């Protein structure tokens, strides 16, 4: 994104700065190499997480995002099989780029993370499948926490 950013992005962190990642790395298998499902932008690869395809999209064309992507998603499969899901968003729930999630019947599946996640967890009311959508926009009061360069991964 700018001169010298490669060094910043690829440098390491002190374990104390990333306690959650440190705990996960010490308790579970961690893999350094990461390969994308499709050689394109982040959003298209996130589509693979929820639908196993980018539906041929290789860029963030506004028209496509507004119209919505028609492919079947894991959310559709969960619903068809009587299983629950919840999307806890912190700003834009990008899962709304899937056309099927715009149905009225799924309106109650979207929750404001700050207001509902801890409450649902404490009450044992989390759904079968939970997606936490991170903050993508970096603003002073609410820094981005999506682990995307050049955002601070300690906020993730």
Short mmCIF file of N, CA and C in Angstrom, two decimals:
data_model
loop_
_atom_site.label_atom_id
_atom_site.label_comp_id
_atom_site.label_asym_id
_atom_site.label_seq_id
_atom_site.Cartn_x
_atom_site.Cartn_y
_atom_site.Cartn_z
N UNK A 1 0.82 -1.20 0.00
CA UNK A 1 0.00 0.00 0.00
C UNK A 1 0.86 1.25 0.00
N UNK A 2 2.10 1.10 0.35
CA UNK A 2 2.98 2.25 0.38
C UNK A 2 4.42 1.81 0.51
N UNK A 3 5.32 2.75 0.36
CA UNK A 3 6.75 2.48 0.44
C UNK A 3 7.11 1.86 1.79
N UNK A 4 7.78 0.73 1.77
CA UNK A 4 8.22 0.07 2.99
C UNK A 4 7.17 -0.74 3.71
N UNK A 5 5.96 -0.81 3.19
CA UNK A 5 4.90 -1.55 3.88
C UNK A 5 5.15 -3.05 3.88
N UNK A 6 5.82 -3.57 2.86
CA UNK A 6 6.11 -5.00 2.81
C UNK A 6 6.85 -5.45 4.05
N UNK A 7 7.81 -4.67 4.47
CA UNK A 7 8.58 -5.02 5.68
C UNK A 7 7.68 -5.00 6.91
N UNK A 8 6.80 -4.03 7.00
CA UNK A 8 5.90 -3.93 8.14
C UNK A 8 4.92 -5.09 8.16
N UNK A 9 4.32 -5.38 7.02
CA UNK A 9 3.32 -6.43 6.93
C UNK A 9 3.92 -7.80 7.20
N UNK A 10 5.12 -8.04 6.73
CA UNK A 10 5.73 -9.36 6.85
C UNK A 10 6.56 -9.54 8.12
N UNK A 11 6.67 -8.52 8.95
CA UNK A 11 7.45 -8.67 10.18
C UNK A 11 6.63 -9.40 11.23
N UNK A 12 7.30 -9.89 12.24
CA UNK A 12 6.63 -10.65 13.28
C UNK A 12 6.15 -9.78 14.42
N UNK A 13 5.51 -10.41 15.38
CA UNK A 13 4.96 -9.72 16.55
C UNK A 13 5.47 -10.41 17.81
N UNK A 14 5.58 -9.66 18.87
CA UNK A 14 5.90 -10.24 20.17
C UNK A 14 4.70 -11.04 20.63
N UNK A 15 4.95 -12.17 21.27
CA UNK A 15 3.85 -13.04 21.72
C UNK A 15 2.86 -12.30 22.61
N UNK A 16 3.36 -11.38 23.43
CA UNK A 16 2.49 -10.65 24.34
C UNK A 16 1.52 -9.71 23.61
N UNK A 17 1.84 -9.32 22.37
CA UNK A 17 0.97 -8.43 21.60
C UNK A 17 -0.22 -9.17 20.99
N UNK A 18 -0.08 -10.49 20.84
CA UNK A 18 -1.13 -11.30 20.21
C UNK A 18 -1.48 -12.49 21.09
N UNK A 19 -2.04 -12.24 22.28
CA UNK A 19 -2.27 -13.34 23.21
C UNK A 19 -3.22 -14.42 22.69
N UNK A 20 -4.23 -14.04 21.94
CA UNK A 20 -5.17 -15.04 21.43
C UNK A 20 -4.50 -15.92 20.40
N UNK A 21 -3.79 -15.32 19.45
CA UNK A 21 -3.07 -16.11 18.45
C UNK A 21 -2.00 -16.97 19.10
N UNK A 22 -1.33 -16.44 20.11
CA UNK A 22 -0.30 -17.19 20.81
C UNK A 22 -0.92 -18.44 21.45
N UNK A 23 -2.05 -18.27 22.12
CA UNK A 23 -2.74 -19.40 22.75
C UNK A 23 -3.17 -20.43 21.71
N UNK A 24 -3.75 -19.96 20.61
CA UNK A 24 -4.18 -20.88 19.55
C UNK A 24 -3.00 -21.63 18.96
N UNK A 25 -1.89 -20.92 18.71
CA UNK A 25 -0.71 -21.56 18.12
C UNK A 25 -0.10 -22.58 19.08
N UNK A 26 -0.16 -22.31 20.38
CA UNK A 26 0.40 -23.24 21.35
C UNK A 26 -0.49 -24.46 21.58
N UNK A 27 -1.80 -24.32 21.33
CA UNK A 27 -2.74 -25.40 21.62
C UNK A 27 -3.15 -26.23 20.40
N UNK A 28 -3.04 -25.63 19.19
CA UNK A 28 -3.53 -26.30 17.99
C UNK A 28 -2.49 -26.22 16.87
N UNK A 29 -2.73 -26.99 15.83
CA UNK A 29 -1.86 -26.94 14.66
C UNK A 29 -2.03 -25.61 13.93
N UNK A 30 -0.94 -25.01 13.53
CA UNK A 30 -0.97 -23.74 12.80
C UNK A 30 -0.15 -23.92 11.53
N UNK A 31 -0.67 -23.44 10.44
CA UNK A 31 0.02 -23.57 9.16
C UNK A 31 0.39 -22.20 8.63
N UNK A 32 1.63 -22.01 8.27
CA UNK A 32 2.07 -20.72 7.73
C UNK A 32 1.60 -20.49 6.31
N UNK A 33 1.79 -21.46 5.40
CA UNK A 33 1.35 -21.20 4.03
C UNK A 33 -0.17 -21.10 3.96
N UNK A 34 -0.65 -20.11 3.25
CA UNK A 34 -2.08 -19.94 3.05
C UNK A 34 -2.31 -19.76 1.57
N UNK A 35 -3.21 -20.53 1.02
CA UNK A 35 -3.46 -20.48 -0.41
C UNK A 35 -4.91 -20.09 -0.65
N UNK A 36 -5.11 -19.22 -1.57
CA UNK A 36 -6.45 -18.77 -1.88
C UNK A 36 -7.17 -19.79 -2.76
N UNK A 37 -8.48 -19.77 -2.68
CA UNK A 37 -9.28 -20.65 -3.52
C UNK A 37 -9.32 -20.15 -4.95
N UNK A 38 -9.28 -18.84 -5.10
CA UNK A 38 -9.28 -18.22 -6.42
C UNK A 38 -8.31 -17.04 -6.36
N UNK A 39 -7.46 -16.87 -7.36
CA UNK A 39 -6.46 -15.79 -7.31
C UNK A 39 -7.08 -14.42 -7.56
N UNK A 40 -7.72 -13.88 -6.54
CA UNK A 40 -8.38 -12.60 -6.66
C UNK A 40 -8.48 -11.95 -5.29
N UNK A 41 -9.39 -11.02 -5.15
CA UNK A 41 -9.52 -10.24 -3.92
C UNK A 41 -10.06 -11.06 -2.75
N UNK A 42 -9.95 -10.49 -1.58
CA UNK A 42 -10.35 -11.15 -0.33
C UNK A 42 -11.81 -11.58 -0.35
N UNK A 43 -12.70 -10.71 -0.75
CA UNK A 43 -14.13 -11.01 -0.70
C UNK A 43 -14.48 -12.26 -1.50
N UNK A 44 -13.92 -12.39 -2.68
CA UNK A 44 -14.21 -13.56 -3.52
C UNK A 44 -13.78 -14.85 -2.82
N UNK A 45 -12.67 -14.79 -2.11
CA UNK A 45 -12.21 -15.98 -1.38
C UNK A 45 -13.09 -16.25 -0.17
N UNK A 46 -13.65 -15.22 0.42
CA UNK A 46 -14.59 -15.44 1.52
C UNK A 46 -15.87 -16.10 1.02
N UNK A 47 -16.22 -15.86 -0.23
CA UNK A 47 -17.37 -16.55 -0.81
C UNK A 47 -17.19 -18.06 -0.74
N UNK A 48 -15.94 -18.51 -0.95
CA UNK A 48 -15.66 -19.95 -0.90
C UNK A 48 -15.97 -20.53 0.47
N UNK A 49 -15.76 -19.78 1.51
CA UNK A 49 -16.03 -20.26 2.86
C UNK A 49 -17.51 -20.62 3.01
N UNK A 50 -18.37 -19.81 2.43
CA UNK A 50 -19.81 -19.97 2.62
C UNK A 50 -20.52 -20.71 1.49
N UNK A 51 -19.88 -20.79 0.30
CA UNK A 51 -20.59 -21.40 -0.83
C UNK A 51 -19.72 -22.28 -1.73
N UNK A 52 -18.45 -22.42 -1.40
CA UNK A 52 -17.52 -23.26 -2.16
C UNK A 52 -17.32 -22.80 -3.60
N UNK A 53 -17.63 -21.53 -3.87
CA UNK A 53 -17.41 -20.96 -5.20
C UNK A 53 -17.45 -19.44 -5.12
N UNK A 54 -16.79 -18.81 -6.07
CA UNK A 54 -16.92 -17.35 -6.18
C UNK A 54 -17.92 -17.01 -7.29
N UNK A 55 -18.57 -18.05 -7.83
CA UNK A 55 -19.53 -17.93 -8.93
C UNK A 55 -18.90 -17.24 -10.13
N UNK A 56 -17.61 -17.49 -10.33
CA UNK A 56 -16.90 -16.94 -11.48
C UNK A 56 -16.43 -15.51 -11.31
N UNK A 57 -16.76 -14.88 -10.21
CA UNK A 57 -16.37 -13.48 -9.99
C UNK A 57 -14.88 -13.40 -9.65
N UNK A 58 -14.23 -12.43 -10.22
CA UNK A 58 -12.81 -12.22 -9.96
C UNK A 58 -12.51 -10.82 -9.46
N UNK A 59 -13.52 -10.02 -9.30
CA UNK A 59 -13.35 -8.64 -8.84
C UNK A 59 -14.57 -8.20 -8.06
N UNK A 60 -14.46 -7.07 -7.38
CA UNK A 60 -15.57 -6.50 -6.63
C UNK A 60 -16.34 -5.51 -7.50
N UNK A 61 -17.11 -6.02 -8.45
CA UNK A 61 -17.92 -5.15 -9.28
C UNK A 61 -19.17 -4.76 -8.51
N UNK A 62 -19.40 -3.47 -8.34
CA UNK A 62 -20.52 -2.99 -7.54
C UNK A 62 -21.85 -3.56 -8.01
N UNK A 63 -22.04 -3.66 -9.31
CA UNK A 63 -23.30 -4.17 -9.85
C UNK A 63 -23.56 -5.59 -9.35
N UNK A 64 -22.55 -6.43 -9.36
CA UNK A 64 -22.70 -7.81 -8.88
C UNK A 64 -23.04 -7.85 -7.40
N UNK A 65 -22.36 -7.01 -6.62
CA UNK A 65 -22.59 -6.99 -5.18
C UNK A 65 -24.00 -6.51 -4.85
N UNK A 66 -24.48 -5.51 -5.58
CA UNK A 66 -25.82 -4.98 -5.36
C UNK A 66 -26.88 -6.00 -5.77
N UNK A 67 -26.69 -6.62 -6.92
CA UNK A 67 -27.66 -7.60 -7.42
C UNK A 67 -27.69 -8.84 -6.53
N UNK A 68 -26.54 -9.26 -6.06
CA UNK A 68 -26.45 -10.43 -5.19
C UNK A 68 -26.04 -11.67 -5.96
N UNK A 69 -25.31 -12.54 -5.30
CA UNK A 69 -24.83 -13.77 -5.92
C UNK A 69 -25.81 -14.90 -5.66
N UNK A 70 -26.15 -15.67 -6.72
CA UNK A 70 -27.25 -16.63 -6.62
C UNK A 70 -26.89 -18.04 -6.13
N UNK A 71 -25.62 -18.33 -5.91
CA UNK A 71 -25.25 -19.71 -5.59
C UNK A 71 -25.79 -20.16 -4.24
N UNK A 72 -25.94 -21.48 -4.13
CA UNK A 72 -26.38 -22.08 -2.87
C UNK A 72 -25.26 -21.92 -1.84
N UNK A 73 -25.64 -21.66 -0.61
CA UNK A 73 -24.66 -21.44 0.45
C UNK A 73 -24.82 -22.47 1.57
N UNK A 74 -23.87 -22.49 2.47
CA UNK A 74 -23.98 -23.34 3.65
C UNK A 74 -25.20 -22.93 4.48
N UNK A 75 -25.56 -21.66 4.43
CA UNK A 75 -26.73 -21.18 5.18
C UNK A 75 -28.01 -21.81 4.63
N UNK A 76 -28.09 -21.94 3.31
CA UNK A 76 -29.25 -22.59 2.69
C UNK A 76 -29.32 -24.06 3.11
N UNK A 77 -28.16 -24.73 3.10
CA UNK A 77 -28.13 -26.14 3.48
C UNK A 77 -28.51 -26.34 4.95
N UNK A 78 -28.02 -25.47 5.81
CA UNK A 78 -28.39 -25.55 7.23
C UNK A 78 -29.89 -25.38 7.39
N UNK A 79 -30.46 -24.37 6.74
CA UNK A 79 -31.89 -24.11 6.84
C UNK A 79 -32.70 -25.30 6.32
N UNK A 80 -32.29 -25.86 5.19
CA UNK A 80 -33.00 -27.01 4.61
C UNK A 80 -32.99 -28.22 5.54
N UNK A 81 -31.98 -28.31 6.38
CA UNK A 81 -31.84 -29.46 7.27
C UNK A 81 -32.23 -29.17 8.71
N UNK A 82 -32.93 -28.06 8.92
CA UNK A 82 -33.45 -27.74 10.24
C UNK A 82 -32.41 -27.32 11.26
N UNK A 83 -31.26 -26.87 10.80
CA UNK A 83 -30.21 -26.41 11.70
C UNK A 83 -30.16 -24.89 11.69
N UNK A 84 -29.77 -24.34 12.81
CA UNK A 84 -29.77 -22.88 12.94
C UNK A 84 -28.42 -22.28 12.59
N UNK A 85 -28.44 -21.00 12.24
CA UNK A 85 -27.21 -20.25 12.02
C UNK A 85 -27.43 -18.82 12.47
N UNK A 86 -26.33 -18.16 12.74
CA UNK A 86 -26.39 -16.76 13.12
C UNK A 86 -25.19 -16.02 12.57
N UNK A 87 -25.41 -14.82 12.12
CA UNK A 87 -24.34 -13.97 11.60
C UNK A 87 -24.25 -12.76 12.51
N UNK A 88 -23.14 -12.66 13.22
CA UNK A 88 -22.91 -11.58 14.18
C UNK A 88 -21.97 -10.59 13.51
N UNK A 89 -22.51 -9.45 13.12
CA UNK A 89 -21.75 -8.49 12.33
C UNK A 89 -21.29 -7.31 13.19
N UNK A 90 -20.16 -6.72 12.77
CA UNK A 90 -19.61 -5.56 13.47
C UNK A 90 -19.73 -4.29 12.64
N UNK A 91 -19.80 -4.40 11.35
CA UNK A 91 -20.27 -3.32 10.49
C UNK A 91 -20.98 -3.95 9.31
N UNK A 92 -20.44 -4.07 8.18
CA UNK A 92 -21.18 -4.61 7.03
C UNK A 92 -21.17 -6.13 7.04
N UNK A 93 -22.34 -6.78 7.11
CA UNK A 93 -22.36 -8.24 6.99
C UNK A 93 -22.26 -8.62 5.50
N UNK A 94 -21.05 -8.90 5.06
CA UNK A 94 -20.83 -9.17 3.64
C UNK A 94 -21.55 -10.42 3.16
N UNK A 95 -22.06 -11.22 4.08
CA UNK A 95 -22.86 -12.37 3.68
C UNK A 95 -24.14 -11.93 2.95
N UNK A 96 -24.51 -10.67 3.09
CA UNK A 96 -25.68 -10.15 2.36
C UNK A 96 -25.42 -10.04 0.86
N UNK A 97 -24.20 -10.28 0.44
CA UNK A 97 -23.92 -10.32 -0.99
C UNK A 97 -24.47 -11.60 -1.62
N UNK A 98 -24.87 -12.56 -0.77
CA UNK A 98 -25.56 -13.75 -1.26
C UNK A 98 -27.05 -13.44 -1.33
N UNK A 99 -27.60 -13.61 -2.50
CA UNK A 99 -29.01 -13.25 -2.74
C UNK A 99 -29.96 -13.99 -1.79
N UNK A 100 -29.70 -15.26 -1.52
CA UNK A 100 -30.64 -16.03 -0.70
C UNK A 100 -30.72 -15.52 0.74
N UNK A 101 -29.67 -14.90 1.26
CA UNK A 101 -29.69 -14.41 2.63
C UNK A 101 -30.49 -13.11 2.77
N UNK A 102 -30.96 -12.57 1.67
CA UNK A 102 -31.76 -11.35 1.70
C UNK A 102 -33.25 -11.66 1.89
N UNK A 103 -33.60 -12.92 2.03
CA UNK A 103 -34.99 -13.30 2.24
C UNK A 103 -35.43 -12.86 3.63
N UNK A 104 -36.69 -12.47 3.74
CA UNK A 104 -37.23 -12.02 5.03
C UNK A 104 -37.09 -13.08 6.12
N UNK A 105 -37.20 -14.35 5.75
CA UNK A 105 -37.14 -15.40 6.77
C UNK A 105 -35.77 -15.45 7.45
N UNK A 106 -34.75 -14.87 6.83
CA UNK A 106 -33.41 -14.87 7.42
C UNK A 106 -33.08 -13.59 8.18
N UNK A 107 -34.01 -12.65 8.21
CA UNK A 107 -33.77 -11.37 8.88
C UNK A 107 -33.34 -11.55 10.33
N UNK A 108 -33.94 -12.50 11.02
CA UNK A 108 -33.63 -12.71 12.44
C UNK A 108 -32.31 -13.45 12.65
N UNK A 109 -31.64 -13.81 11.59
CA UNK A 109 -30.35 -14.51 11.70
C UNK A 109 -29.19 -13.54 11.84
N UNK A 110 -29.43 -12.27 11.60
CA UNK A 110 -28.39 -11.24 11.66
C UNK A 110 -28.46 -10.53 13.00
N UNK A 111 -27.31 -10.45 13.67
CA UNK A 111 -27.26 -9.86 15.01
C UNK A 111 -26.09 -8.89 15.10
N UNK A 112 -26.32 -7.80 15.79
CA UNK A 112 -25.23 -6.88 16.08
C UNK A 112 -24.30 -7.57 17.08
N UNK A 113 -23.04 -7.72 16.71
CA UNK A 113 -22.08 -8.45 17.54
C UNK A 113 -21.98 -7.87 18.95
N UNK A 114 -21.82 -6.57 19.04
CA UNK A 114 -21.62 -5.92 20.35
C UNK A 114 -22.82 -6.10 21.27
N UNK A 115 -24.00 -6.16 20.70
CA UNK A 115 -25.21 -6.26 21.51
C UNK A 115 -25.63 -7.69 21.83
N UNK A 116 -25.30 -8.63 20.96
CA UNK A 116 -25.90 -9.95 21.10
C UNK A 116 -24.96 -11.13 21.31
N UNK A 117 -23.73 -11.07 20.81
CA UNK A 117 -22.89 -12.28 20.82
C UNK A 117 -22.64 -12.80 22.24
N UNK A 118 -22.12 -11.96 23.11
CA UNK A 118 -21.81 -12.41 24.48
C UNK A 118 -23.08 -12.84 25.22
N UNK A 119 -24.16 -12.12 25.00
CA UNK A 119 -25.43 -12.47 25.64
C UNK A 119 -25.88 -13.86 25.20
N UNK A 120 -25.89 -14.10 23.90
CA UNK A 120 -26.31 -15.41 23.38
C UNK A 120 -25.39 -16.51 23.89
N UNK A 121 -24.07 -16.24 23.93
CA UNK A 121 -23.12 -17.24 24.42
C UNK A 121 -23.35 -17.54 25.90
N UNK A 122 -23.53 -16.51 26.70
CA UNK A 122 -23.74 -16.68 28.14
C UNK A 122 -25.02 -17.46 28.43
N UNK A 123 -26.06 -17.21 27.63
CA UNK A 123 -27.34 -17.89 27.84
C UNK A 123 -27.40 -19.27 27.18
N UNK A 124 -26.31 -19.65 26.48
CA UNK A 124 -26.31 -20.93 25.78
C UNK A 124 -27.24 -20.94 24.58
N UNK A 125 -27.42 -19.77 23.97
CA UNK A 125 -28.38 -19.61 22.87
C UNK A 125 -27.70 -19.42 21.51
N UNK A 126 -26.41 -19.73 21.42
CA UNK A 126 -25.75 -19.60 20.12
C UNK A 126 -26.31 -20.64 19.17
N UNK A 127 -26.46 -20.29 17.90
CA UNK A 127 -26.99 -21.25 16.93
C UNK A 127 -25.98 -22.36 16.62
N UNK A 128 -26.42 -23.33 15.81
CA UNK A 128 -25.54 -24.43 15.43
C UNK A 128 -24.30 -23.96 14.70
N UNK A 129 -24.45 -22.94 13.88
CA UNK A 129 -23.35 -22.44 13.05
C UNK A 129 -23.29 -20.93 13.24
N UNK A 130 -22.14 -20.44 13.66
CA UNK A 130 -21.96 -19.01 13.96
C UNK A 130 -20.91 -18.41 13.05
N UNK A 131 -21.22 -17.27 12.48
CA UNK A 131 -20.25 -16.50 11.69
C UNK A 131 -20.11 -15.14 12.37
N UNK A 132 -18.87 -14.78 12.68
CA UNK A 132 -18.59 -13.45 13.23
C UNK A 132 -17.94 -12.64 12.12
N UNK A 133 -18.63 -11.60 11.70
CA UNK A 133 -18.12 -10.72 10.65
C UNK A 133 -17.35 -9.58 11.30
N UNK A 134 -16.11 -9.46 10.93
CA UNK A 134 -15.23 -8.46 11.53
C UNK A 134 -15.50 -7.05 11.02
N UNK A 135 -14.84 -6.09 11.67
CA UNK A 135 -14.91 -4.70 11.22
C UNK A 135 -13.88 -4.52 10.11
N UNK A 136 -14.33 -4.10 8.96
CA UNK A 136 -13.45 -3.91 7.81
C UNK A 136 -12.92 -2.48 7.71
N UNK A 137 -13.67 -1.54 8.27
CA UNK A 137 -13.30 -0.14 8.14
C UNK A 137 -12.54 0.32 9.37
N UNK A 138 -11.48 1.04 9.15
CA UNK A 138 -10.61 1.49 10.23
C UNK A 138 -10.94 2.93 10.59
N UNK A 139 -11.66 3.11 11.70
CA UNK A 139 -11.98 4.45 12.19
C UNK A 139 -11.48 4.54 13.63
N UNK A 140 -11.19 5.74 14.08
CA UNK A 140 -10.53 5.94 15.37
C UNK A 140 -11.27 5.26 16.52
N UNK A 141 -12.57 5.45 16.62
CA UNK A 141 -13.35 4.90 17.73
C UNK A 141 -13.50 3.38 17.64
N UNK A 142 -13.53 2.86 16.42
CA UNK A 142 -13.72 1.43 16.20
C UNK A 142 -12.70 0.95 15.16
N UNK A 143 -11.49 0.61 15.59
CA UNK A 143 -10.47 0.19 14.62
C UNK A 143 -10.85 -1.13 13.94
N UNK A 144 -10.40 -1.29 12.71
CA UNK A 144 -10.65 -2.52 11.97
C UNK A 144 -10.03 -3.69 12.74
N UNK A 145 -10.68 -4.83 12.69
CA UNK A 145 -10.17 -6.02 13.37
C UNK A 145 -10.21 -7.24 12.45
N UNK A 146 -10.01 -6.99 11.16
CA UNK A 146 -10.13 -8.06 10.17
C UNK A 146 -8.81 -8.72 9.79
N UNK A 147 -7.73 -8.37 10.47
CA UNK A 147 -6.41 -8.96 10.21
C UNK A 147 -5.93 -8.73 8.77
N UNK A 148 -6.42 -7.72 8.16
CA UNK A 148 -6.07 -7.43 6.77
C UNK A 148 -5.05 -6.29 6.75
N UNK A 149 -3.97 -6.43 5.99
CA UNK A 149 -3.02 -5.31 5.92
C UNK A 149 -3.73 -4.05 5.48
N UNK A 150 -3.46 -2.98 6.02
CA UNK A 150 -2.48 -2.62 7.01
C UNK A 150 -3.09 -2.45 8.41
N UNK A 151 -4.16 -3.17 8.70
CA UNK A 151 -4.82 -3.09 10.00
C UNK A 151 -4.01 -3.82 11.06
N UNK A 152 -4.16 -3.40 12.30
CA UNK A 152 -3.43 -3.97 13.42
C UNK A 152 -4.01 -5.33 13.78
N UNK A 153 -3.24 -6.40 13.60
CA UNK A 153 -3.74 -7.75 13.87
C UNK A 153 -4.00 -7.98 15.36
N UNK A 154 -3.44 -7.14 16.21
CA UNK A 154 -3.70 -7.27 17.65
C UNK A 154 -5.16 -6.97 17.96
N UNK A 155 -5.87 -6.29 17.07
CA UNK A 155 -7.30 -5.99 17.28
C UNK A 155 -8.19 -7.13 16.79
N UNK A 156 -7.61 -8.09 16.09
CA UNK A 156 -8.40 -9.17 15.46
C UNK A 156 -9.03 -10.12 16.45
#
